PDB file of N, CA and C in Angstrom:
ATOM      1  N   MET N   9      -2.508   2.758 -15.121  1.00 85.00           N
ATOM      2  CA  MET N   9      -2.853   1.371 -14.842  1.00 85.00           C
ATOM      3  C   MET N   9      -4.128   1.340 -13.998  1.00 85.00           C
ATOM      4  N   LYS N  10      -4.975   0.400 -14.297  1.00 91.00           N
ATOM      5  CA  LYS N  10      -6.222   0.239 -13.561  1.00 91.00           C
ATOM      6  C   LYS N  10      -5.946  -0.390 -12.188  1.00 91.00           C
ATOM      7  N   PHE N  11      -6.668   0.080 -11.173  1.00 94.00           N
ATOM      8  CA  PHE N  11      -6.514  -0.418  -9.806  1.00 94.00           C
ATOM      9  C   PHE N  11      -6.741  -1.927  -9.736  1.00 94.00           C
ATOM     10  N   PHE N  12      -5.874  -2.604  -8.965  1.00 95.00           N
ATOM     11  CA  PHE N  12      -6.035  -4.035  -8.713  1.00 95.00           C
ATOM     12  C   PHE N  12      -5.396  -4.386  -7.382  1.00 95.00           C
ATOM     13  N   ILE N  13      -5.767  -5.544  -6.881  1.00 95.00           N
ATOM     14  CA  ILE N  13      -5.120  -6.156  -5.728  1.00 95.00           C
ATOM     15  C   ILE N  13      -4.738  -7.566  -6.169  1.00 95.00           C
ATOM     16  N   PRO N  14      -3.484  -7.950  -6.003  1.00 94.00           N
ATOM     17  CA  PRO N  14      -3.053  -9.272  -6.453  1.00 94.00           C
ATOM     18  C   PRO N  14      -3.934 -10.388  -5.885  1.00 94.00           C
ATOM     19  N   ILE N  15      -4.203 -11.358  -6.694  1.00 92.00           N
ATOM     20  CA  ILE N  15      -4.981 -12.583  -6.443  1.00 92.00           C
ATOM     21  C   ILE N  15      -6.453 -12.352  -6.106  1.00 92.00           C
ATOM     22  N   ILE N  16      -6.922 -11.106  -6.168  1.00 92.00           N
ATOM     23  CA  ILE N  16      -8.332 -10.799  -5.911  1.00 92.00           C
ATOM     24  C   ILE N  16      -8.980 -10.468  -7.256  1.00 92.00           C
ATOM     25  N   ASP N  17     -10.152 -11.047  -7.533  1.00 94.00           N
ATOM     26  CA  ASP N  17     -10.880 -10.721  -8.759  1.00 94.00           C
ATOM     27  C   ASP N  17     -11.079  -9.216  -8.850  1.00 94.00           C
ATOM     28  N   SER N  18     -10.928  -8.662 -10.050  1.00 90.00           N
ATOM     29  CA  SER N  18     -10.995  -7.209 -10.222  1.00 90.00           C
ATOM     30  C   SER N  18     -12.330  -6.624  -9.763  1.00 90.00           C
ATOM     31  N   ASP N  19     -13.420  -7.368  -9.904  1.00 93.00           N
ATOM     32  CA  ASP N  19     -14.717  -6.847  -9.476  1.00 93.00           C
ATOM     33  C   ASP N  19     -14.878  -6.869  -7.957  1.00 93.00           C
ATOM     34  N   LYS N  20     -13.964  -7.519  -7.245  1.00 95.00           N
ATOM     35  CA  LYS N  20     -14.027  -7.583  -5.782  1.00 95.00           C
ATOM     36  C   LYS N  20     -12.910  -6.796  -5.105  1.00 95.00           C
ATOM     37  N   ALA N  21     -12.029  -6.186  -5.900  1.00 94.00           N
ATOM     38  CA  ALA N  21     -10.843  -5.518  -5.350  1.00 94.00           C
ATOM     39  C   ALA N  21     -11.198  -4.340  -4.446  1.00 94.00           C
ATOM     40  N   GLU N  22     -12.113  -3.483  -4.867  1.00 93.00           N
ATOM     41  CA  GLU N  22     -12.499  -2.319  -4.053  1.00 93.00           C
ATOM     42  C   GLU N  22     -13.070  -2.766  -2.712  1.00 93.00           C
ATOM     43  N   ASN N  23     -13.944  -3.747  -2.738  1.00 95.00           N
ATOM     44  CA  ASN N  23     -14.554  -4.260  -1.517  1.00 95.00           C
ATOM     45  C   ASN N  23     -13.502  -4.878  -0.588  1.00 95.00           C
ATOM     46  N   PHE N  24     -12.576  -5.649  -1.153  1.00 95.00           N
ATOM     47  CA  PHE N  24     -11.523  -6.260  -0.350  1.00 95.00           C
ATOM     48  C   PHE N  24     -10.641  -5.188   0.284  1.00 95.00           C
ATOM     49  N   LEU N  25     -10.297  -4.156  -0.505  1.00 95.00           N
ATOM     50  CA  LEU N  25      -9.475  -3.070   0.026  1.00 95.00           C
ATOM     51  C   LEU N  25     -10.170  -2.408   1.212  1.00 95.00           C
ATOM     52  N   GLU N  26     -11.413  -2.034   1.025  1.00 95.00           N
ATOM     53  CA  GLU N  26     -12.143  -1.296   2.061  1.00 95.00           C
ATOM     54  C   GLU N  26     -12.468  -2.165   3.275  1.00 95.00           C
ATOM     55  N   ASN N  27     -13.007  -3.338   3.053  1.00 95.00           N
ATOM     56  CA  ASN N  27     -13.545  -4.142   4.149  1.00 95.00           C
ATOM     57  C   ASN N  27     -12.565  -5.124   4.775  1.00 95.00           C
ATOM     58  N   SER N  28     -11.443  -5.337   4.140  1.00 95.00           N
ATOM     59  CA  SER N  28     -10.431  -6.220   4.736  1.00 95.00           C
ATOM     60  C   SER N  28      -9.179  -5.438   5.113  1.00 95.00           C
ATOM     61  N   ILE N  29      -8.495  -4.891   4.109  1.00 96.00           N
ATOM     62  CA  ILE N  29      -7.207  -4.249   4.374  1.00 96.00           C
ATOM     63  C   ILE N  29      -7.385  -2.956   5.177  1.00 96.00           C
ATOM     64  N   ILE N  30      -8.190  -2.011   4.668  1.00 97.00           N
ATOM     65  CA  ILE N  30      -8.322  -0.728   5.367  1.00 97.00           C
ATOM     66  C   ILE N  30      -8.949  -0.918   6.744  1.00 97.00           C
ATOM     67  N   ARG N  31      -9.940  -1.754   6.840  1.00 96.00           N
ATOM     68  CA  ARG N  31     -10.565  -2.000   8.158  1.00 96.00           C
ATOM     69  C   ARG N  31      -9.527  -2.517   9.156  1.00 96.00           C
ATOM     70  N   PHE N  32      -8.680  -3.464   8.728  1.00 97.00           N
ATOM     71  CA  PHE N  32      -7.638  -4.003   9.606  1.00 97.00           C
ATOM     72  C   PHE N  32      -6.621  -2.923   9.971  1.00 97.00           C
ATOM     73  N   ILE N  33      -6.185  -2.133   8.998  1.00 97.00           N
ATOM     74  CA  ILE N  33      -5.195  -1.083   9.248  1.00 97.00           C
ATOM     75  C   ILE N  33      -5.765  -0.032  10.205  1.00 97.00           C
ATOM     76  N   GLU N  34      -7.009   0.359  10.012  1.00 97.00           N
ATOM     77  CA  GLU N  34      -7.605   1.357  10.904  1.00 97.00           C
ATOM     78  C   GLU N  34      -7.841   0.807  12.301  1.00 97.00           C
ATOM     79  N   SER N  35      -8.012  -0.498  12.441  1.00 96.00           N
ATOM     80  CA  SER N  35      -8.145  -1.083  13.780  1.00 96.00           C
ATOM     81  C   SER N  35      -6.843  -0.950  14.572  1.00 96.00           C
ATOM     82  N   GLN N  36      -5.742  -0.682  13.868  1.00 96.00           N
ATOM     83  CA  GLN N  36      -4.446  -0.481  14.508  1.00 96.00           C
ATOM     84  C   GLN N  36      -4.197   0.996  14.838  1.00 96.00           C
ATOM     85  N   GLY N  37      -5.176   1.848  14.554  1.00 96.00           N
ATOM     86  CA  GLY N  37      -5.059   3.254  14.917  1.00 96.00           C
ATOM     87  C   GLY N  37      -4.676   4.190  13.789  1.00 96.00           C
ATOM     88  N   PHE N  38      -4.468   3.678  12.583  1.00 97.00           N
ATOM     89  CA  PHE N  38      -4.129   4.534  11.450  1.00 97.00           C
ATOM     90  C   PHE N  38      -5.400   5.123  10.853  1.00 97.00           C
ATOM     91  N   ASN N  39      -5.304   6.351  10.324  1.00 97.00           N
ATOM     92  CA  ASN N  39      -6.430   7.010   9.657  1.00 97.00           C
ATOM     93  C   ASN N  39      -6.088   7.104   8.173  1.00 97.00           C
ATOM     94  N   VAL N  40      -6.649   6.203   7.376  1.00 97.00           N
ATOM     95  CA  VAL N  40      -6.290   6.064   5.967  1.00 97.00           C
ATOM     96  C   VAL N  40      -7.016   7.090   5.105  1.00 97.00           C
ATOM     97  N   ASN N  41      -6.260   7.716   4.199  1.00 95.00           N
ATOM     98  CA  ASN N  41      -6.814   8.608   3.189  1.00 95.00           C
ATOM     99  C   ASN N  41      -7.335   7.731   2.049  1.00 95.00           C
ATOM    100  N   ARG N  42      -8.626   7.793   1.776  1.00 93.00           N
ATOM    101  CA  ARG N  42      -9.236   6.946   0.754  1.00 93.00           C
ATOM    102  C   ARG N  42      -9.354   7.640  -0.603  1.00 93.00           C
ATOM    103  N   ASN N  43      -8.891   8.866  -0.737  1.00 89.00           N
ATOM    104  CA  ASN N  43      -9.111   9.640  -1.954  1.00 89.00           C
ATOM    105  C   ASN N  43      -8.332   9.149  -3.165  1.00 89.00           C
ATOM    106  N   LYS N  44      -7.154   8.577  -2.956  1.00 87.00           N
ATOM    107  CA  LYS N  44      -6.329   8.135  -4.086  1.00 87.00           C
ATOM    108  C   LYS N  44      -5.773   6.755  -3.811  1.00 87.00           C
ATOM    109  N   LYS N  45      -5.567   6.014  -4.889  1.00 94.00           N
ATOM    110  CA  LYS N  45      -5.027   4.662  -4.767  1.00 94.00           C
ATOM    111  C   LYS N  45      -3.595   4.656  -5.299  1.00 94.00           C
ATOM    112  N   ILE N  46      -2.665   4.250  -4.442  1.00 97.00           N
ATOM    113  CA  ILE N  46      -1.244   4.302  -4.772  1.00 97.00           C
ATOM    114  C   ILE N  46      -0.803   2.990  -5.420  1.00 97.00           C
ATOM    115  N   TYR N  47      -0.076   3.140  -6.533  1.00 98.00           N
ATOM    116  CA  TYR N  47       0.485   1.992  -7.240  1.00 98.00           C
ATOM    117  C   TYR N  47       1.904   1.680  -6.743  1.00 98.00           C
ATOM    118  N   SER N  48       2.716   2.725  -6.524  1.00 98.00           N
ATOM    119  CA  SER N  48       4.090   2.470  -6.062  1.00 98.00           C
ATOM    120  C   SER N  48       4.645   3.682  -5.326  1.00 98.00           C
ATOM    121  N   ILE N  49       5.633   3.416  -4.483  1.00 98.00           N
ATOM    122  CA  ILE N  49       6.409   4.472  -3.834  1.00 98.00           C
ATOM    123  C   ILE N  49       7.884   4.128  -3.987  1.00 98.00           C
ATOM    124  N   THR N  50       8.700   5.154  -4.193  1.00 98.00           N
ATOM    125  CA  THR N  50      10.153   4.987  -4.292  1.00 98.00           C
ATOM    126  C   THR N  50      10.779   5.932  -3.290  1.00 98.00           C
ATOM    127  N   PHE N  51      11.736   5.398  -2.516  1.00 97.00           N
ATOM    128  CA  PHE N  51      12.323   6.167  -1.426  1.00 97.00           C
ATOM    129  C   PHE N  51      13.707   5.618  -1.097  1.00 97.00           C
ATOM    130  N   GLU N  52      14.450   6.380  -0.315  1.00 95.00           N
ATOM    131  CA  GLU N  52      15.771   5.960   0.160  1.00 95.00           C
ATOM    132  C   GLU N  52      15.636   5.339   1.543  1.00 95.00           C
ATOM    133  N   HIS N  53      16.314   4.216   1.754  1.00 92.00           N
ATOM    134  CA  HIS N  53      16.334   3.578   3.072  1.00 92.00           C
ATOM    135  C   HIS N  53      17.705   2.941   3.278  1.00 92.00           C
ATOM    136  N   ASN N  54      18.408   3.404   4.308  1.00 91.00           N
ATOM    137  CA  ASN N  54      19.752   2.900   4.613  1.00 91.00           C
ATOM    138  C   ASN N  54      20.683   2.953   3.400  1.00 91.00           C
ATOM    139  N   GLY N  55      20.617   4.077   2.664  1.00 92.00           N
ATOM    140  CA  GLY N  55      21.507   4.272   1.529  1.00 92.00           C
ATOM    141  C   GLY N  55      21.094   3.551   0.255  1.00 92.00           C
ATOM    142  N   ARG N  56      19.969   2.883   0.260  1.00 94.00           N
ATOM    143  CA  ARG N  56      19.479   2.164  -0.929  1.00 94.00           C
ATOM    144  C   ARG N  56      18.194   2.804  -1.424  1.00 94.00           C
ATOM    145  N   THR N  57      18.017   2.821  -2.733  1.00 96.00           N
ATOM    146  CA  THR N  57      16.760   3.271  -3.309  1.00 96.00           C
ATOM    147  C   THR N  57      15.849   2.055  -3.429  1.00 96.00           C
ATOM    148  N   LEU N  58      14.679   2.140  -2.796  1.00 97.00           N
ATOM    149  CA  LEU N  58      13.722   1.034  -2.807  1.00 97.00           C
ATOM    150  C   LEU N  58      12.433   1.466  -3.488  1.00 97.00           C
ATOM    151  N   THR N  59      11.820   0.552  -4.200  1.00 98.00           N
ATOM    152  CA  THR N  59      10.504   0.777  -4.782  1.00 98.00           C
ATOM    153  C   THR N  59       9.578  -0.319  -4.312  1.00 98.00           C
ATOM    154  N   GLU N  60       8.518   0.085  -3.640  1.00 98.00           N
ATOM    155  CA  GLU N  60       7.444  -0.825  -3.241  1.00 98.00           C
ATOM    156  C   GLU N  60       6.350  -0.659  -4.285  1.00 98.00           C
ATOM    157  N   MET N  61       5.929  -1.761  -4.930  1.00 98.00           N
ATOM    158  CA  MET N  61       4.975  -1.684  -6.018  1.00 98.00           C
ATOM    159  C   MET N  61       3.915  -2.771  -5.860  1.00 98.00           C
ATOM    160  N   VAL N  62       2.642  -2.369  -5.962  1.00 98.00           N
ATOM    161  CA  VAL N  62       1.544  -3.329  -5.866  1.00 98.00           C
ATOM    162  C   VAL N  62       1.722  -4.392  -6.954  1.00 98.00           C
ATOM    163  N   GLY N  63       1.597  -5.650  -6.535  1.00 97.00           N
ATOM    164  CA  GLY N  63       1.723  -6.767  -7.465  1.00 97.00           C
ATOM    165  C   GLY N  63       3.121  -7.338  -7.567  1.00 97.00           C
ATOM    166  N   GLN N  64       4.106  -6.659  -6.964  1.00 98.00           N
ATOM    167  CA  GLN N  64       5.489  -7.132  -6.973  1.00 98.00           C
ATOM    168  C   GLN N  64       5.896  -7.525  -5.559  1.00 98.00           C
ATOM    169  N   ASN N  65       6.942  -8.329  -5.443  1.00 98.00           N
ATOM    170  CA  ASN N  65       7.470  -8.641  -4.116  1.00 98.00           C
ATOM    171  C   ASN N  65       8.200  -7.430  -3.563  1.00 98.00           C
ATOM    172  N   SER N  66       7.976  -7.167  -2.295  1.00 97.00           N
ATOM    173  CA  SER N  66       8.619  -6.050  -1.631  1.00 97.00           C
ATOM    174  C   SER N  66      10.113  -6.308  -1.496  1.00 97.00           C
ATOM    175  N   PRO N  67      10.956  -5.315  -1.804  1.00 96.00           N
ATOM    176  CA  PRO N  67      12.386  -5.487  -1.569  1.00 96.00           C
ATOM    177  C   PRO N  67      12.719  -5.508  -0.079  1.00 96.00           C
ATOM    178  N   SER N  68      11.778  -5.074   0.756  1.00 93.00           N
ATOM    179  CA  SER N  68      12.009  -5.018   2.194  1.00 93.00           C
ATOM    180  C   SER N  68      11.804  -6.355   2.884  1.00 93.00           C
ATOM    181  N   ASN N  69      10.790  -7.120   2.463  1.00 96.00           N
ATOM    182  CA  ASN N  69      10.537  -8.405   3.131  1.00 96.00           C
ATOM    183  C   ASN N  69      10.239  -9.555   2.169  1.00 96.00           C
ATOM    184  N   ASN N  70      10.357  -9.321   0.866  1.00 97.00           N
ATOM    185  CA  ASN N  70      10.182 -10.343  -0.174  1.00 97.00           C
ATOM    186  C   ASN N  70       8.782 -10.964  -0.195  1.00 97.00           C
ATOM    187  N   GLU N  71       7.778 -10.239   0.305  1.00 97.00           N
ATOM    188  CA  GLU N  71       6.393 -10.684   0.234  1.00 97.00           C
ATOM    189  C   GLU N  71       5.666  -9.848  -0.811  1.00 97.00           C
ATOM    190  N   PRO N  72       4.594 -10.380  -1.407  1.00 97.00           N
ATOM    191  CA  PRO N  72       3.851  -9.589  -2.390  1.00 97.00           C
ATOM    192  C   PRO N  72       3.189  -8.375  -1.754  1.00 97.00           C
ATOM    193  N   VAL N  73       3.256  -7.241  -2.456  1.00 98.00           N
ATOM    194  CA  VAL N  73       2.611  -6.020  -2.006  1.00 98.00           C
ATOM    195  C   VAL N  73       1.165  -6.049  -2.495  1.00 98.00           C
ATOM    196  N   PHE N  74       0.217  -6.002  -1.548  1.00 97.00           N
ATOM    197  CA  PHE N  74      -1.205  -6.019  -1.864  1.00 97.00           C
ATOM    198  C   PHE N  74      -1.769  -4.613  -2.004  1.00 97.00           C
ATOM    199  N   ALA N  75      -1.288  -3.684  -1.200  1.00 97.00           N
ATOM    200  CA  ALA N  75      -1.782  -2.309  -1.240  1.00 97.00           C
ATOM    201  C   ALA N  75      -0.762  -1.385  -0.593  1.00 97.00           C
ATOM    202  N   ILE N  76      -0.786  -0.132  -1.045  1.00 98.00           N
ATOM    203  CA  ILE N  76      -0.009   0.925  -0.407  1.00 98.00           C
ATOM    204  C   ILE N  76      -1.013   2.010  -0.041  1.00 98.00           C
ATOM    205  N   LEU N  77      -1.104   2.282   1.236  1.00 98.00           N
ATOM    206  CA  LEU N  77      -2.081   3.236   1.748  1.00 98.00           C
ATOM    207  C   LEU N  77      -1.379   4.504   2.204  1.00 98.00           C
ATOM    208  N   GLU N  78      -2.156   5.564   2.346  1.00 97.00           N
ATOM    209  CA  GLU N  78      -1.608   6.845   2.756  1.00 97.00           C
ATOM    210  C   GLU N  78      -2.355   7.363   3.972  1.00 97.00           C
ATOM    211  N   THR N  79      -1.604   7.929   4.921  1.00 97.00           N
ATOM    212  CA  THR N  79      -2.178   8.668   6.038  1.00 97.00           C
ATOM    213  C   THR N  79      -1.666  10.104   5.910  1.00 97.00           C
ATOM    214  N   GLU N  80      -1.982  10.937   6.854  1.00 95.00           N
ATOM    215  CA  GLU N  80      -1.527  12.325   6.794  1.00 95.00           C
ATOM    216  C   GLU N  80      -0.002  12.425   6.739  1.00 95.00           C
ATOM    217  N   ASP N  81       0.690  11.556   7.479  1.00 96.00           N
ATOM    218  CA  ASP N  81       2.149  11.659   7.595  1.00 96.00           C
ATOM    219  C   ASP N  81       2.927  10.481   7.032  1.00 96.00           C
ATOM    220  N   LEU N  82       2.246   9.395   6.657  1.00 97.00           N
ATOM    221  CA  LEU N  82       2.936   8.152   6.325  1.00 97.00           C
ATOM    222  C   LEU N  82       2.366   7.465   5.093  1.00 97.00           C
ATOM    223  N   TYR N  83       3.201   6.595   4.493  1.00 98.00           N
ATOM    224  CA  TYR N  83       2.736   5.612   3.523  1.00 98.00           C
ATOM    225  C   TYR N  83       2.819   4.259   4.215  1.00 98.00           C
ATOM    226  N   LEU N  84       1.839   3.428   3.986  1.00 98.00           N
ATOM    227  CA  LEU N  84       1.747   2.115   4.625  1.00 98.00           C
ATOM    228  C   LEU N  84       1.737   1.039   3.552  1.00 98.00           C
ATOM    229  N   THR N  85       2.792   0.251   3.498  1.00 98.00           N
ATOM    230  CA  THR N  85       2.875  -0.832   2.520  1.00 98.00           C
ATOM    231  C   THR N  85       2.343  -2.097   3.168  1.00 98.00           C
ATOM    232  N   CYS N  86       1.343  -2.698   2.537  1.00 98.00           N
ATOM    233  CA  CYS N  86       0.666  -3.876   3.084  1.00 98.00           C
ATOM    234  C   CYS N  86       1.051  -5.118   2.296  1.00 98.00           C
ATOM    235  N   THR N  87       1.718  -6.038   2.981  1.00 97.00           N
ATOM    236  CA  THR N  87       2.096  -7.322   2.392  1.00 97.00           C
ATOM    237  C   THR N  87       1.375  -8.421   3.182  1.00 97.00           C
ATOM    238  N   THR N  88       1.601  -9.640   2.800  1.00 93.00           N
ATOM    239  CA  THR N  88       0.893 -10.763   3.413  1.00 93.00           C
ATOM    240  C   THR N  88       0.903 -10.702   4.933  1.00 93.00           C
ATOM    241  N   ARG N  89       2.084 -10.663   5.523  1.00 95.00           N
ATOM    242  CA  ARG N  89       2.180 -10.691   6.987  1.00 95.00           C
ATOM    243  C   ARG N  89       2.370  -9.315   7.608  1.00 95.00           C
ATOM    244  N   ARG N  90       2.373  -8.291   6.780  1.00 96.00           N
ATOM    245  CA  ARG N  90       2.543  -6.919   7.272  1.00 96.00           C
ATOM    246  C   ARG N  90       1.369  -6.071   6.789  1.00 96.00           C
ATOM    247  N   GLY N  91       0.191  -6.300   7.395  1.00 94.00           N
ATOM    248  CA  GLY N  91      -0.947  -5.448   7.099  1.00 94.00           C
ATOM    249  C   GLY N  91      -2.116  -6.112   6.414  1.00 94.00           C
ATOM    250  N   VAL N  92      -1.947  -7.345   5.924  1.00 94.00           N
ATOM    251  CA  VAL N  92      -3.065  -8.014   5.262  1.00 94.00           C
ATOM    252  C   VAL N  92      -3.614  -9.137   6.137  1.00 94.00           C
ATOM    253  N   THR N  93      -2.782 -10.101   6.502  1.00 91.00           N
ATOM    254  CA  THR N  93      -3.259 -11.200   7.350  1.00 91.00           C
ATOM    255  C   THR N  93      -2.836 -11.048   8.797  1.00 91.00           C
ATOM    256  N   GLY N  94      -2.100  -9.993   9.102  1.00 91.00           N
ATOM    257  CA  GLY N  94      -1.653  -9.760  10.466  1.00 91.00           C
ATOM    258  C   GLY N  94      -0.527  -8.766  10.488  1.00 91.00           C
ATOM    259  N   GLY N  95      -0.122  -8.384  11.665  1.00 94.00           N
ATOM    260  CA  GLY N  95       1.000  -7.470  11.829  1.00 94.00           C
ATOM    261  C   GLY N  95       0.698  -6.062  11.369  1.00 94.00           C
ATOM    262  N   GLU N  96       1.621  -5.166  11.672  1.00 96.00           N
ATOM    263  CA  GLU N  96       1.504  -3.791  11.218  1.00 96.00           C
ATOM    264  C   GLU N  96       2.068  -3.668   9.810  1.00 96.00           C
ATOM    265  N   PRO N  97       1.570  -2.714   9.036  1.00 98.00           N
ATOM    266  CA  PRO N  97       2.134  -2.488   7.701  1.00 98.00           C
ATOM    267  C   PRO N  97       3.552  -1.943   7.812  1.00 98.00           C
ATOM    268  N   MET N  98       4.285  -2.002   6.715  1.00 97.00           N
ATOM    269  CA  MET N  98       5.597  -1.373   6.669  1.00 97.00           C
ATOM    270  C   MET N  98       5.379   0.123   6.506  1.00 97.00           C
ATOM    271  N   ILE N  99       6.072   0.906   7.299  1.00 97.00           N
ATOM    272  CA  ILE N  99       5.831   2.347   7.384  1.00 97.00           C
ATOM    273  C   ILE N  99       6.956   3.119   6.696  1.00 97.00           C
ATOM    274  N   THR N 100       6.567   4.087   5.866  1.00 97.00           N
ATOM    275  CA  THR N 100       7.508   4.978   5.203  1.00 97.00           C
ATOM    276  C   THR N 100       7.037   6.405   5.428  1.00 97.00           C
ATOM    277  N   GLY N 101       7.929   7.272   5.885  1.00 95.00           N
ATOM    278  CA  GLY N 101       7.590   8.682   6.033  1.00 95.00           C
ATOM    279  C   GLY N 101       7.400   9.326   4.672  1.00 95.00           C
ATOM    280  N   LYS N 102       6.805  10.492   4.637  1.00 94.00           N
ATOM    281  CA  LYS N 102       6.496  11.151   3.368  1.00 94.00           C
ATOM    282  C   LYS N 102       7.632  12.017   2.823  1.00 94.00           C
ATOM    283  N   HIS N 103       8.717  12.141   3.540  1.00 92.00           N
ATOM    284  CA  HIS N 103       9.826  12.984   3.097  1.00 92.00           C
ATOM    285  C   HIS N 103      10.568  12.325   1.932  1.00 92.00           C
ATOM    286  N   ASP N 104      10.688  13.035   0.821  1.00 93.00           N
ATOM    287  CA  ASP N 104      11.439  12.569  -0.351  1.00 93.00           C
ATOM    288  C   ASP N 104      10.962  11.212  -0.869  1.00 93.00           C
ATOM    289  N   VAL N 105       9.667  11.069  -1.047  1.00 97.00           N
ATOM    290  CA  VAL N 105       9.091   9.846  -1.595  1.00 97.00           C
ATOM    291  C   VAL N 105       8.444  10.175  -2.934  1.00 97.00           C
ATOM    292  N   ALA N 106       8.791   9.409  -3.969  1.00 97.00           N
ATOM    293  CA  ALA N 106       8.128   9.543  -5.268  1.00 97.00           C
ATOM    294  C   ALA N 106       6.949   8.579  -5.284  1.00 97.00           C
ATOM    295  N   VAL N 107       5.777   9.083  -5.649  1.00 97.00           N
ATOM    296  CA  VAL N 107       4.548   8.302  -5.596  1.00 97.00           C
ATOM    297  C   VAL N 107       3.944   8.190  -6.987  1.00 97.00           C
ATOM    298  N   SER N 108       3.512   6.983  -7.351  1.00 96.00           N
ATOM    299  CA  SER N 108       2.754   6.754  -8.579  1.00 96.00           C
ATOM    300  C   SER N 108       1.387   6.228  -8.188  1.00 96.00           C
ATOM    301  N   TYR N 109       0.360   6.747  -8.850  1.00 95.00           N
ATOM    302  CA  TYR N 109      -1.020   6.372  -8.532  1.00 95.00           C
ATOM    303  C   TYR N 109      -1.607   5.507  -9.641  1.00 95.00           C
ATOM    304  N   PHE N 110      -2.608   4.708  -9.276  1.00 94.00           N
ATOM    305  CA  PHE N 110      -3.398   3.988 -10.272  1.00 94.00           C
ATOM    306  C   PHE N 110      -4.202   4.999 -11.084  1.00 94.00           C
ATOM    307  N   ASP N 111      -4.549   4.619 -12.298  1.00 84.00           N
ATOM    308  CA  ASP N 111      -5.408   5.423 -13.165  1.00 84.00           C
ATOM    309  C   ASP N 111      -4.907   6.840 -13.366  1.00 84.00           C
ATOM    310  N   ASN N 112      -3.595   7.004 -13.376  1.00 58.00           N
ATOM    311  CA  ASN N 112      -2.966   8.307 -13.636  1.00 58.00           C
ATOM    312  C   ASN N 112      -3.449   9.405 -12.702  1.00 58.00           C
ATOM    313  N   GLU N 113      -3.803   9.051 -11.462  1.00 51.00           N
ATOM    314  CA  GLU N 113      -4.157  10.077 -10.479  1.00 51.00           C
ATOM    315  C   GLU N 113      -2.885  10.807 -10.072  1.00 51.00           C
ATOM    316  N   ASP N 114      -2.981  12.105  -9.838  1.00 49.00           N
ATOM    317  CA  ASP N 114      -1.804  12.879  -9.405  1.00 49.00           C
ATOM    318  C   ASP N 114      -2.026  13.472  -8.037  1.00 49.00           C
TER     319      ASP N 114
END
């Protein structure tokens, strides 16, 4: 699947990711890996299997997922009020997480 950010024109998605979302996330002290773009993550939380997927509502807070970012130790799910317009992103550790990338990146 080609990289996108919900409600952002495709020709502006890269710029929005870098200059809005990543800039805001890094202002909170996170060091984002820019090498790959994540489409979805699947993991266990409190005995439930959850999938956070760009373009879908998060099962964690029922807000649209705009981006999923990666740091050395964490995945950061960015929704409207958790990483895009305010607040910290939702944090998932890297242990036992299945990751899907845009554009068939592995």
